């Protein structure tokens, strides 16, 4: 089955516009070097465009793209043996229109929260980051991670519950 018949509404530019920021954020959280993040993002779209005819429509299109991104990240990490990005870099990723005091409190809360996220299991961290950084649905996350949607929901629930407990204890 051809992709053009299954996913006819988007051309290459539209696919890039719809998914590039999400994929960039997904990599930015995990890779320290901004140039590597940009290279990884570009690599994903080169792979997507070259394999577009292989997309068969059995799974959501976004999940298919993020599966390519996830595999690209694994390949990159194997080659680089790089640790995830530090919390200061992550905390400054979003711009806000808050007052300086509010911005500082938000930044401190965000730093603490993501420090706590790093204490979760690897699977819980992956689910949380794909859910909140890449803004993916549970079924898409399940497809990317090669897990059932039920197990992803359980990982998400347990991870959020543990984070809530840690944040209450921190307060």
Short mmCIF file of N, CA and C in Angstrom, two decimals, residues 23-88:
data_model
loop_
_atom_site.label_atom_id
_atom_site.label_comp_id
_atom_site.label_asym_id
_atom_site.label_seq_id
_atom_site.Cartn_x
_atom_site.Cartn_y
_atom_site.Cartn_z
N UNK A 23 9.88 16.95 17.63
CA UNK A 23 11.06 16.08 17.57
C UNK A 23 12.29 16.81 18.10
N UNK A 24 12.42 18.08 17.77
CA UNK A 24 13.53 18.89 18.28
C UNK A 24 13.50 18.90 19.82
N UNK A 25 12.33 19.16 20.41
CA UNK A 25 12.20 19.17 21.87
C UNK A 25 12.54 17.81 22.46
N UNK A 26 12.10 16.77 21.81
CA UNK A 26 12.39 15.40 22.27
C UNK A 26 13.90 15.19 22.35
N UNK A 27 14.65 15.62 21.33
CA UNK A 27 16.10 15.47 21.33
C UNK A 27 16.76 16.46 22.29
N UNK A 28 16.25 17.68 22.35
CA UNK A 28 16.88 18.74 23.15
C UNK A 28 16.94 18.36 24.62
N UNK A 29 15.93 17.67 25.08
CA UNK A 29 15.89 17.24 26.46
C UNK A 29 16.96 16.19 26.74
N UNK A 30 17.34 15.44 25.75
CA UNK A 30 18.21 14.29 25.95
C UNK A 30 19.66 14.48 25.49
N UNK A 31 19.93 15.49 24.69
CA UNK A 31 21.27 15.67 24.11
C UNK A 31 21.78 17.07 24.47
N UNK A 32 23.01 17.12 24.97
CA UNK A 32 23.57 18.39 25.43
C UNK A 32 23.89 19.36 24.29
N UNK A 33 24.49 18.86 23.24
CA UNK A 33 24.99 19.70 22.17
C UNK A 33 23.87 20.10 21.20
N UNK A 34 23.63 21.40 21.08
CA UNK A 34 22.55 21.91 20.23
C UNK A 34 22.76 21.51 18.77
N UNK A 35 24.01 21.50 18.32
CA UNK A 35 24.28 21.13 16.93
C UNK A 35 23.92 19.67 16.68
N UNK A 36 24.18 18.84 17.65
CA UNK A 36 23.80 17.43 17.52
C UNK A 36 22.28 17.28 17.50
N UNK A 37 21.60 18.10 18.29
CA UNK A 37 20.13 18.08 18.30
C UNK A 37 19.61 18.43 16.90
N UNK A 38 20.18 19.47 16.32
CA UNK A 38 19.76 19.89 14.98
C UNK A 38 20.09 18.81 13.95
N UNK A 39 21.26 18.21 14.07
CA UNK A 39 21.64 17.13 13.15
C UNK A 39 20.70 15.93 13.28
N UNK A 40 20.38 15.57 14.51
CA UNK A 40 19.47 14.45 14.74
C UNK A 40 18.09 14.74 14.16
N UNK A 41 17.61 15.94 14.37
CA UNK A 41 16.30 16.32 13.85
C UNK A 41 16.31 16.24 12.32
N UNK A 42 17.35 16.75 11.71
CA UNK A 42 17.47 16.69 10.26
C UNK A 42 17.55 15.24 9.78
N UNK A 43 18.32 14.43 10.48
CA UNK A 43 18.46 13.02 10.13
C UNK A 43 17.12 12.31 10.15
N UNK A 44 16.32 12.61 11.16
CA UNK A 44 15.00 11.99 11.26
C UNK A 44 14.17 12.30 10.03
N UNK A 45 14.16 13.56 9.61
CA UNK A 45 13.33 13.92 8.46
C UNK A 45 13.88 13.36 7.15
N UNK A 46 15.18 13.22 7.06
CA UNK A 46 15.75 12.56 5.88
C UNK A 46 15.28 11.12 5.83
N UNK A 47 15.32 10.44 6.99
CA UNK A 47 14.85 9.05 7.05
C UNK A 47 13.35 8.97 6.77
N UNK A 48 12.59 9.89 7.34
CA UNK A 48 11.13 9.89 7.13
C UNK A 48 10.82 10.03 5.64
N UNK A 49 11.44 11.01 5.00
CA UNK A 49 11.15 11.24 3.58
C UNK A 49 11.61 10.06 2.72
N UNK A 50 12.75 9.46 3.07
CA UNK A 50 13.25 8.35 2.26
C UNK A 50 12.43 7.07 2.47
N UNK A 51 11.75 6.97 3.61
CA UNK A 51 10.97 5.76 3.92
C UNK A 51 9.47 6.01 3.87
N UNK A 52 9.07 7.16 3.37
CA UNK A 52 7.66 7.53 3.36
C UNK A 52 6.80 6.50 2.64
N UNK A 53 7.33 5.91 1.60
CA UNK A 53 6.57 4.89 0.86
C UNK A 53 6.38 3.62 1.67
N UNK A 54 7.22 3.42 2.70
CA UNK A 54 7.11 2.24 3.54
C UNK A 54 6.05 2.39 4.62
N UNK A 55 5.60 3.61 4.87
CA UNK A 55 4.56 3.82 5.88
C UNK A 55 3.27 3.16 5.38
N UNK A 56 2.76 2.22 6.17
CA UNK A 56 1.61 1.45 5.71
C UNK A 56 0.29 1.83 6.39
N UNK A 57 0.31 2.76 7.32
CA UNK A 57 -0.93 3.22 7.92
C UNK A 57 -1.46 2.35 9.05
N UNK A 58 -0.75 1.32 9.42
CA UNK A 58 -1.23 0.45 10.51
C UNK A 58 -1.18 1.16 11.86
N UNK A 59 -0.29 2.12 12.01
CA UNK A 59 -0.13 2.86 13.26
C UNK A 59 -0.25 4.35 12.95
N UNK A 60 -0.50 5.19 13.97
CA UNK A 60 -0.59 6.63 13.72
C UNK A 60 0.71 7.16 13.10
N UNK A 61 0.55 8.12 12.21
CA UNK A 61 1.70 8.67 11.49
C UNK A 61 2.72 9.27 12.46
N UNK A 62 2.24 10.00 13.48
CA UNK A 62 3.14 10.60 14.47
C UNK A 62 3.94 9.55 15.22
N UNK A 63 3.32 8.44 15.54
CA UNK A 63 4.03 7.36 16.23
C UNK A 63 5.11 6.79 15.33
N UNK A 64 4.81 6.68 14.05
CA UNK A 64 5.79 6.16 13.09
C UNK A 64 7.01 7.08 13.04
N UNK A 65 6.78 8.39 12.98
CA UNK A 65 7.88 9.35 12.93
C UNK A 65 8.68 9.31 14.22
N UNK A 66 7.99 9.25 15.37
CA UNK A 66 8.71 9.24 16.64
C UNK A 66 9.45 7.93 16.87
N UNK A 67 8.99 6.87 16.27
CA UNK A 67 9.74 5.61 16.35
C UNK A 67 11.07 5.77 15.62
N UNK A 68 11.05 6.45 14.49
CA UNK A 68 12.29 6.74 13.76
C UNK A 68 13.19 7.64 14.61
N UNK A 69 12.60 8.65 15.26
CA UNK A 69 13.37 9.56 16.11
C UNK A 69 13.98 8.80 17.30
N UNK A 70 13.18 7.97 17.92
CA UNK A 70 13.64 7.18 19.07
C UNK A 70 14.81 6.28 18.66
N UNK A 71 14.68 5.60 17.54
CA UNK A 71 15.76 4.73 17.06
C UNK A 71 17.01 5.54 16.71
N UNK A 72 16.82 6.74 16.14
CA UNK A 72 17.96 7.60 15.83
C UNK A 72 18.68 8.04 17.09
N UNK A 73 17.92 8.33 18.14
CA UNK A 73 18.51 8.72 19.42
C UNK A 73 19.30 7.56 20.02
N UNK A 74 18.76 6.37 19.96
CA UNK A 74 19.47 5.20 20.47
C UNK A 74 20.79 5.01 19.72
N UNK A 75 20.75 5.12 18.40
CA UNK A 75 21.97 5.00 17.60
C UNK A 75 22.99 6.08 18.00
N UNK A 76 22.51 7.31 18.16
CA UNK A 76 23.38 8.42 18.53
C UNK A 76 24.03 8.16 19.90
N UNK A 77 23.22 7.75 20.87
CA UNK A 77 23.73 7.51 22.22
C UNK A 77 24.76 6.38 22.23
N UNK A 78 24.53 5.36 21.43
CA UNK A 78 25.50 4.26 21.34
C UNK A 78 26.84 4.76 20.81
N UNK A 79 26.78 5.64 19.82
CA UNK A 79 28.01 6.15 19.21
C UNK A 79 28.71 7.15 20.12
N UNK A 80 27.94 8.03 20.75
CA UNK A 80 28.51 9.11 21.54
C UNK A 80 28.74 8.77 23.00
N UNK A 81 27.96 7.84 23.53
CA UNK A 81 27.99 7.51 24.96
C UNK A 81 27.78 8.78 25.79
N UNK A 82 26.86 9.63 25.33
CA UNK A 82 26.62 10.92 25.98
C UNK A 82 25.55 10.80 27.04
N UNK A 83 25.73 11.54 28.12
CA UNK A 83 24.74 11.60 29.19
C UNK A 83 23.66 12.60 28.81
N UNK A 84 22.46 12.47 29.37
CA UNK A 84 21.39 13.42 29.08
C UNK A 84 21.79 14.84 29.48
N UNK A 85 21.09 15.80 28.92
CA UNK A 85 21.36 17.21 29.15
C UNK A 85 21.18 17.56 30.63
N UNK A 86 21.95 18.55 31.11
CA UNK A 86 21.85 18.97 32.50
C UNK A 86 20.57 19.78 32.73
N UNK A 87 20.18 19.91 33.96
CA UNK A 87 18.91 20.54 34.31
C UNK A 87 18.88 22.03 33.99
N UNK A 88 20.01 22.73 34.11
CA UNK A 88 20.02 24.16 33.81
C UNK A 88 19.65 24.42 32.36
#
